[in-house]
Structures are given as C-alpha cells and as structure tokens.
Amino acid sequence: MDYLPLAKTGKSKILEQPKTDPAFSPTFEKYDVVISNFGWKAAPWPMETRKSFKAYIQNGGGFVSIHAANNSFPEWEAYNQMIGLGGWGDRTEKDGPYVYYDNVGNKVIDTSEGTAGAHGDRHHFPATVQHIDHPITKGMPKVWMTGVDECYAKLRGTAENMTVLATGKDLSENAPTDRQEPVLMTIEYGKGRIFHSALGHDTDSFENVGFIVSFLRGTEWAASGKVTQAIPLDFPTAQQPRQRTFKLKTH
Ligand SMILES: [Zn+2]
C-alpha cells in the first residue's frame, strides 16, 4: 500500500503506484487528507500531479507522511518543504540542516556536512514528547515506549514551519547517533497541515498503541486542525510498549 486518500464520506481508496504512471492524477481536493507510506526510490509523480498536490496543500489540504515516505521524492523541492525533514535519496547539507534534540533537551539545528538518514536495528525504544501542549500529543506521558521499530536518525531538510512533537532515542547496539531524533512532527505549508511520523516500519510497529494513537490523532489534525480522540487506557508507558495485535496479519 503506497497511497491512501480518505474521502469526506469516510470511505477510503487505496492506490498502489509501483512505477511512474503518467496518468496518475487524483483529484486531491476531494479528500480531507492524503496519507503516504511510500518509500525509498518511490516512482516520481508526474509533474502535473506534483503541481496539483502542491496547490492542494497550499490551499489548506492535509498530508500525513509515514516512515519511509520521508525517503521519497528527494528532488522535489515542495515535497521536501512539506515533510520538513527527509532521509536517504542523496539528501545532504544541500537540502538543509540536521534537526534533533540533545540528551538534555535542547533543540539543535546542525548545518554540518553529511548524508541524511540512518537507523540501527529494530527494537522498542523510548519516544519523548517535546511538545505536550499540541493537540496531537496532549495527554501523552512524557516518555512512552514504541513498538519494535526503526528509530530514524540523521534526518535533514528545510525544517521550515516545523514543530518537533516527539523524539526517539535509539538504544540498539548499532545506533547511528547518541541523541534524540525527531519521530513526530507537524509542518505548516501555506494553509495546509502536515503530520509527519518517522515511526511505522511494519506490522509490529503499527500494532503499538503509541503509533496507532499518534497516527489517528495526527491524521485527524491534518484533516481538520482539531483532535477529538482521547488517550486510551492502554497507551504505552515509559517501560511498557503496549501492543494491540491485529487480527489480519500481512506477514
Ligand atoms: Zn523501515
């Protein structure tokens, strides 16, 4: 699944796009929010489709970028502005600074040279809420444990109009950095709202209640600017990841 627009009717439509389809031209305006979990080396969208997507977001559309969707479209300037931070795809200092928090809670904008995107082994790692007063994170514990997931590190990008809501600390043996890396972000682009989650490698990470709740709240916020969903009782704690096992397994 690469692309998931949710219609105003509540119905959704899933489209797959393994290679560039010159006829791929959805009417984005029909939808409150567009969700992408595209990945590394995703087929570029046709120019006209890029233009219409940019106009849709500028005019107040919603976009949700999940995990490897921040690897996609490295050469598309507007897309990089929408996601705020990206990884891989030959992204370097030319695309913007590294953004992260140090281990005592200071936000760092780092313009040093280097590639973008790295991760250690998949594992449960602590997510730290940096903005507890945002509707998406309000009521979450300060620290909560993710599912077995990749903690993306060394993301870099324009980072304009971006708020880092939560960071992750890679505790694996081969952690690429020793710092707090952005995992949940919001970006404003024109009148549009973007929710960017770097979490969500696969089913094990999707089953984490922290992923589920941040995804649902972030999507509602991107679509409407509001969040009406409460934090459930089974939300993860600083020690316990708390999973909901999906009945339908994809692997
Ligand atoms: Zn991944």
mmCIF file of C-alpha atoms and ligand atoms in Angstrom:
data_model
loop_
_atom_site.group_PDB
_atom_site.id
_atom_site.type_symbol
_atom_site.label_atom_id
_atom_site.label_comp_id
_atom_site.label_asym_id
_atom_site.label_seq_id
_atom_site.Cartn_x
_atom_site.Cartn_y
_atom_site.Cartn_z
ATOM 1 C CA MET A 1 0.000 0.000 0.000
ATOM 2 C CA ASP A 2 1.527 3.245 -1.081
ATOM 3 C CA TYR A 3 -1.152 5.831 -1.127
ATOM 4 C CA LEU A 4 -4.331 6.189 0.872
ATOM 5 C CA PRO A 5 -6.714 9.072 0.415
ATOM 6 C CA LEU A 6 -9.612 9.208 2.885
ATOM 7 C CA ALA A 7 -12.772 10.572 1.353
ATOM 8 C CA LYS A 8 -15.068 13.012 3.137
ATOM 9 C CA THR A 9 -17.689 10.268 3.122
ATOM 10 C CA GLY A 10 -15.485 8.244 5.445
ATOM 11 C CA LYS A 11 -14.777 5.778 2.671
ATOM 12 C CA SER A 12 -11.193 5.368 1.630
ATOM 13 C CA LYS A 13 -9.464 4.381 -1.542
ATOM 14 C CA ILE A 14 -6.101 2.643 -1.752
ATOM 15 C CA LEU A 15 -3.958 3.079 -4.821
ATOM 16 C CA GLU A 16 -0.649 1.407 -5.493
ATOM 17 C CA GLN A 17 1.937 3.035 -7.653
ATOM 18 C CA PRO A 18 4.976 0.812 -8.233
ATOM 19 C CA LYS A 19 6.277 2.885 -11.144
ATOM 20 C CA THR A 20 5.513 6.280 -12.546
ATOM 21 C CA ASP A 21 2.098 6.262 -14.115
ATOM 22 C CA PRO A 22 1.787 9.247 -16.442
ATOM 23 C CA ALA A 23 -1.977 9.095 -15.952
ATOM 24 C CA PHE A 24 -1.744 9.199 -12.123
ATOM 25 C CA SER A 25 -3.711 12.329 -11.412
ATOM 26 C CA PRO A 26 -6.083 12.068 -8.438
ATOM 27 C CA THR A 27 -8.386 14.952 -7.641
ATOM 28 C CA PHE A 28 -6.769 15.698 -4.279
ATOM 29 C CA GLU A 29 -9.396 18.332 -3.445
ATOM 30 C CA LYS A 30 -11.995 15.583 -2.989
ATOM 31 C CA TYR A 31 -10.177 14.472 0.154
ATOM 32 C CA ASP A 32 -9.626 15.952 3.597
ATOM 33 C CA VAL A 33 -6.241 14.291 3.958
ATOM 34 C CA VAL A 34 -3.763 12.279 1.903
ATOM 35 C CA ILE A 35 -1.711 9.598 3.677
ATOM 36 C CA SER A 36 1.505 8.241 2.202
ATOM 37 C CA ASN A 37 3.738 5.401 3.244
ATOM 38 C CA PHE A 38 5.654 5.498 0.019
ATOM 39 C CA GLY A 39 9.268 4.541 0.407
ATOM 40 C CA TRP A 40 12.820 4.694 -0.733
ATOM 41 C CA LYS A 41 13.151 5.154 -4.515
ATOM 42 C CA ALA A 42 9.382 5.516 -4.940
ATOM 43 C CA ALA A 43 8.443 6.277 -8.514
ATOM 44 C CA PRO A 44 8.284 10.040 -9.048
ATOM 45 C CA TRP A 45 4.886 11.554 -9.651
ATOM 46 C CA PRO A 46 4.186 13.236 -12.990
ATOM 47 C CA MET A 47 4.934 16.982 -12.970
ATOM 48 C CA GLU A 48 1.263 17.949 -13.300
ATOM 49 C CA THR A 49 0.379 15.726 -10.347
ATOM 50 C CA ARG A 50 3.114 17.322 -8.243
ATOM 51 C CA LYS A 51 1.771 20.749 -9.113
ATOM 52 C CA SER A 52 -1.785 19.831 -8.216
ATOM 53 C CA PHE A 53 -0.672 18.231 -4.925
ATOM 54 C CA LYS A 54 1.335 21.326 -4.007
ATOM 55 C CA ALA A 55 -1.676 23.534 -4.781
ATOM 56 C CA TYR A 56 -3.943 21.229 -2.740
ATOM 57 C CA ILE A 57 -1.704 21.538 0.319
ATOM 58 C CA GLN A 58 -1.092 25.276 -0.133
ATOM 59 C CA ASN A 59 -4.851 25.811 -0.229
ATOM 60 C CA GLY A 60 -5.428 24.016 3.064
ATOM 61 C CA GLY A 61 -5.204 20.292 2.326
ATOM 62 C CA GLY A 62 -3.882 17.747 4.792
ATOM 63 C CA PHE A 63 -0.990 15.354 4.370
ATOM 64 C CA VAL A 64 0.352 12.545 6.542
ATOM 65 C CA SER A 65 3.838 11.152 5.879
ATOM 66 C CA ILE A 66 4.576 7.773 7.462
ATOM 67 C CA HIS A 67 8.065 6.332 7.957
ATOM 68 C CA ALA A 68 9.804 5.789 4.583
ATOM 69 C CA ALA A 69 7.574 8.344 2.859
ATOM 70 C CA ASN A 70 10.272 10.758 4.046
ATOM 71 C CA ASN A 71 12.713 8.887 1.777
ATOM 72 C CA SER A 72 10.657 9.642 -1.322
ATOM 73 C CA PHE A 73 10.965 12.345 -3.955
ATOM 74 C CA PRO A 74 14.377 13.777 -2.900
ATOM 75 C CA GLU A 75 14.500 16.086 -5.919
ATOM 76 C CA TRP A 76 11.006 17.573 -5.384
ATOM 77 C CA GLU A 77 11.544 20.887 -3.586
ATOM 78 C CA ALA A 78 7.961 21.443 -2.440
ATOM 79 C CA TYR A 79 7.703 17.899 -1.097
ATOM 80 C CA ASN A 80 10.868 18.374 0.948
ATOM 81 C CA GLN A 81 9.365 21.563 2.398
ATOM 82 C CA MET A 82 6.138 19.716 3.245
ATOM 83 C CA ILE A 83 7.849 16.874 5.105
ATOM 84 C CA GLY A 84 10.321 19.210 6.842
ATOM 85 C CA LEU A 85 12.973 16.504 7.233
ATOM 86 C CA GLY A 86 13.907 13.625 4.989
ATOM 87 C CA GLY A 87 16.413 10.823 4.649
ATOM 88 C CA TRP A 88 18.387 8.917 2.022
ATOM 89 C CA GLY A 89 17.888 9.621 -1.690
ATOM 90 C CA ASP A 90 21.178 11.554 -1.914
ATOM 91 C CA ARG A 91 19.955 14.139 0.585
ATOM 92 C CA THR A 92 22.878 16.075 2.108
ATOM 93 C CA GLU A 93 23.659 19.505 3.564
ATOM 94 C CA LYS A 94 22.385 20.969 0.281
ATOM 95 C CA ASP A 95 18.870 20.017 1.459
ATOM 96 C CA GLY A 96 19.055 21.650 4.883
ATOM 97 C CA PRO A 97 20.336 21.049 8.402
ATOM 98 C CA TYR A 98 20.076 18.057 10.687
ATOM 99 C CA VAL A 99 17.492 18.747 13.373
ATOM 100 C CA TYR A 100 17.474 16.895 16.682
ATOM 101 C CA TYR A 101 17.413 17.322 20.448
ATOM 102 C CA ASP A 102 20.452 16.731 22.583
ATOM 103 C CA ASN A 103 20.282 14.443 25.613
ATOM 104 C CA VAL A 104 19.438 17.283 27.987
ATOM 105 C CA GLY A 105 16.513 18.566 25.941
ATOM 106 C CA ASN A 106 17.960 21.351 23.791
ATOM 107 C CA LYS A 107 16.845 21.579 20.182
ATOM 108 C CA VAL A 108 19.818 21.554 17.798
ATOM 109 C CA ILE A 109 19.913 22.824 14.203
ATOM 110 C CA ASP A 110 23.113 21.319 12.813
ATOM 111 C CA THR A 111 24.385 22.518 9.424
ATOM 112 C CA SER A 112 27.403 20.204 9.312
ATOM 113 C CA GLU A 113 28.033 18.254 6.129
ATOM 114 C CA GLY A 114 26.890 14.696 5.701
ATOM 115 C CA THR A 115 24.397 12.252 4.338
ATOM 116 C CA ALA A 116 20.806 12.037 5.538
ATOM 117 C CA GLY A 117 19.056 9.037 7.021
ATOM 118 C CA ALA A 118 20.282 6.145 9.139
ATOM 119 C CA HIS A 119 18.911 3.647 11.627
ATOM 120 C CA GLY A 120 20.109 0.879 13.882
ATOM 121 C CA ASP A 121 18.431 -2.468 14.469
ATOM 122 C CA ARG A 122 14.695 -2.570 15.074
ATOM 123 C CA HIS A 123 13.814 -2.516 18.768
ATOM 124 C CA HIS A 124 11.488 -0.979 21.332
ATOM 125 C CA PHE A 125 12.812 2.494 22.041
ATOM 126 C CA PRO A 126 11.611 5.427 24.149
ATOM 127 C CA ALA A 127 9.759 8.289 22.480
ATOM 128 C CA THR A 128 9.966 11.574 24.393
ATOM 129 C CA VAL A 129 7.220 14.155 23.945
ATOM 130 C CA GLN A 130 8.846 17.555 23.351
ATOM 131 C CA HIS A 131 5.573 19.493 22.908
ATOM 132 C CA ILE A 132 2.959 18.299 25.373
ATOM 133 C CA ASP A 133 0.601 21.198 24.582
ATOM 134 C CA HIS A 134 -0.036 20.249 20.954
ATOM 135 C CA PRO A 135 -3.452 18.614 20.261
ATOM 136 C CA ILE A 136 -1.719 15.516 18.835
ATOM 137 C CA THR A 137 0.439 14.870 21.919
ATOM 138 C CA LYS A 138 -1.741 16.386 24.661
ATOM 139 C CA GLY A 139 -2.255 13.894 27.473
ATOM 140 C CA MET A 140 0.513 11.533 26.400
ATOM 141 C CA PRO A 141 3.052 10.572 29.042
ATOM 142 C CA LYS A 142 6.350 12.447 28.663
ATOM 143 C CA VAL A 143 8.091 9.207 27.674
ATOM 144 C CA TRP A 144 6.453 6.178 26.058
ATOM 145 C CA MET A 145 7.791 3.008 24.501
ATOM 146 C CA THR A 146 7.406 2.376 20.759
ATOM 147 C CA GLY A 147 6.796 -0.976 19.076
ATOM 148 C CA VAL A 148 9.682 -2.894 17.555
ATOM 149 C CA ASP A 149 10.582 -0.200 15.077
ATOM 150 C CA GLU A 150 13.409 1.618 13.351
ATOM 151 C CA CYS A 151 14.471 4.832 15.061
ATOM 152 C CA TYR A 152 15.253 7.023 12.086
ATOM 153 C CA ALA A 153 18.287 9.232 12.653
ATOM 154 C CA LYS A 154 20.223 11.963 10.850
ATOM 155 C CA LEU A 155 17.179 13.289 9.027
ATOM 156 C CA ARG A 156 17.771 16.657 7.422
ATOM 157 C CA GLY A 157 15.716 19.111 5.443
ATOM 158 C CA THR A 158 14.296 22.603 5.185
ATOM 159 C CA ALA A 159 12.653 22.253 8.626
ATOM 160 C CA GLU A 160 10.647 25.433 7.963
ATOM 161 C CA ASN A 161 7.454 25.994 9.951
ATOM 162 C CA MET A 162 8.105 22.664 11.630
ATOM 163 C CA THR A 163 7.341 21.661 15.204
ATOM 164 C CA VAL A 164 9.037 18.579 16.623
ATOM 165 C CA LEU A 165 6.360 16.963 18.791
ATOM 166 C CA ALA A 166 8.347 13.921 19.892
ATOM 167 C CA THR A 167 11.821 12.452 19.572
ATOM 168 C CA GLY A 168 13.181 8.918 19.750
ATOM 169 C CA LYS A 169 16.368 7.607 21.298
ATOM 170 C CA ASP A 170 17.961 4.647 19.554
ATOM 171 C CA LEU A 171 19.143 2.205 22.214
ATOM 172 C CA SER A 172 20.293 -0.527 19.840
ATOM 173 C CA GLU A 173 23.931 -1.634 19.762
ATOM 174 C CA ASN A 174 24.453 -0.134 16.328
ATOM 175 C CA ALA A 175 22.640 3.148 16.999
ATOM 176 C CA PRO A 176 23.873 5.683 14.441
ATOM 177 C CA THR A 177 23.648 8.614 16.885
ATOM 178 C CA ASP A 178 23.561 9.288 20.617
ATOM 179 C CA ARG A 179 20.854 11.937 20.660
ATOM 180 C CA GLN A 180 17.088 12.463 20.480
ATOM 181 C CA GLU A 181 15.931 12.137 16.872
ATOM 182 C CA PRO A 182 12.621 13.616 15.618
ATOM 183 C CA VAL A 183 9.905 10.972 15.260
ATOM 184 C CA LEU A 184 6.674 13.025 15.300
ATOM 185 C CA MET A 185 6.470 16.417 13.625
ATOM 186 C CA THR A 186 3.986 18.919 12.269
ATOM 187 C CA ILE A 187 4.692 21.251 9.386
ATOM 188 C CA GLU A 188 2.649 24.126 8.057
ATOM 189 C CA TYR A 189 2.845 24.676 4.321
ATOM 190 C CA GLY A 190 0.734 27.528 3.011
ATOM 191 C CA LYS A 191 -2.693 26.930 4.539
ATOM 192 C CA GLY A 192 -2.030 23.194 4.665
ATOM 193 C CA ARG A 193 -1.222 20.972 7.627
ATOM 194 C CA ILE A 194 1.236 18.096 7.530
ATOM 195 C CA PHE A 195 1.681 15.408 10.166
ATOM 196 C CA HIS A 196 4.971 13.541 9.770
ATOM 197 C CA SER A 197 5.626 10.334 11.680
ATOM 198 C CA ALA A 198 9.017 8.722 11.185
ATOM 199 C CA LEU A 199 7.656 5.656 13.025
ATOM 200 C CA GLY A 200 5.987 2.681 11.370
ATOM 201 C CA HIS A 201 8.396 0.263 9.685
ATOM 202 C CA ASP A 202 5.986 -2.677 9.616
ATOM 203 C CA THR A 203 3.155 -4.505 11.355
ATOM 204 C CA ASP A 204 4.943 -4.891 14.689
ATOM 205 C CA SER A 205 5.418 -1.146 14.887
ATOM 206 C CA PHE A 206 1.860 -0.425 13.659
ATOM 207 C CA GLU A 207 0.452 -2.544 16.494
ATOM 208 C CA ASN A 208 1.973 -0.254 19.099
ATOM 209 C CA VAL A 209 -0.740 1.863 20.715
ATOM 210 C CA GLY A 210 1.530 4.913 20.669
ATOM 211 C CA PHE A 211 1.854 4.551 16.903
ATOM 212 C CA ILE A 212 -1.896 3.971 16.477
ATOM 213 C CA VAL A 213 -2.924 6.941 18.615
ATOM 214 C CA SER A 214 -0.380 9.376 17.189
ATOM 215 C CA PHE A 215 -1.319 8.260 13.661
ATOM 216 C CA LEU A 216 -5.065 8.663 14.240
ATOM 217 C CA ARG A 217 -4.699 11.962 16.076
ATOM 218 C CA GLY A 218 -2.165 13.268 13.566
ATOM 219 C CA THR A 219 -4.409 12.334 10.664
ATOM 220 C CA GLU A 220 -7.425 13.998 12.285
ATOM 221 C CA TRP A 221 -5.344 17.107 12.941
ATOM 222 C CA ALA A 222 -4.009 17.206 9.359
ATOM 223 C CA ALA A 223 -7.556 16.835 8.040
ATOM 224 C CA SER A 224 -9.357 19.250 10.347
ATOM 225 C CA GLY A 225 -6.906 21.162 12.537
ATOM 226 C CA LYS A 226 -8.517 19.585 15.610
ATOM 227 C CA VAL A 227 -8.150 16.436 17.668
ATOM 228 C CA THR A 228 -11.191 14.874 19.325
ATOM 229 C CA GLN A 229 -9.703 11.494 20.256
ATOM 230 C CA ALA A 230 -8.793 10.815 23.867
ATOM 231 C CA ILE A 231 -5.670 8.981 25.001
ATOM 232 C CA PRO A 232 -6.774 5.367 25.621
ATOM 233 C CA LEU A 233 -6.083 3.469 28.813
ATOM 234 C CA ASP A 234 -3.767 1.045 27.032
ATOM 235 C CA PHE A 235 -1.386 3.800 25.923
ATOM 236 C CA PRO A 236 2.277 2.771 26.355
ATOM 237 C CA THR A 237 4.244 3.849 29.391
ATOM 238 C CA ALA A 238 7.945 4.619 29.719
ATOM 239 C CA GLN A 239 8.561 0.935 30.449
ATOM 240 C CA GLN A 240 5.822 -0.901 28.539
ATOM 241 C CA PRO A 241 5.279 -0.696 24.757
ATOM 242 C CA ARG A 242 1.617 -1.837 24.879
ATOM 243 C CA GLN A 243 0.550 -3.506 21.652
ATOM 244 C CA ARG A 244 -2.803 -4.296 20.005
ATOM 245 C CA THR A 245 -2.370 -7.397 17.898
ATOM 246 C CA PHE A 246 -4.030 -7.026 14.519
ATOM 247 C CA LYS A 247 -6.259 -9.933 13.510
ATOM 248 C CA LEU A 248 -5.237 -9.699 9.881
ATOM 249 C CA LYS A 249 -1.518 -10.341 9.573
ATOM 250 C CA THR A 250 0.268 -9.285 6.406
ATOM 251 C CA HIS A 251 3.267 -11.482 7.103
HETATM 252 ZN ZN ZN B 1 11.807 0.951 7.649
#
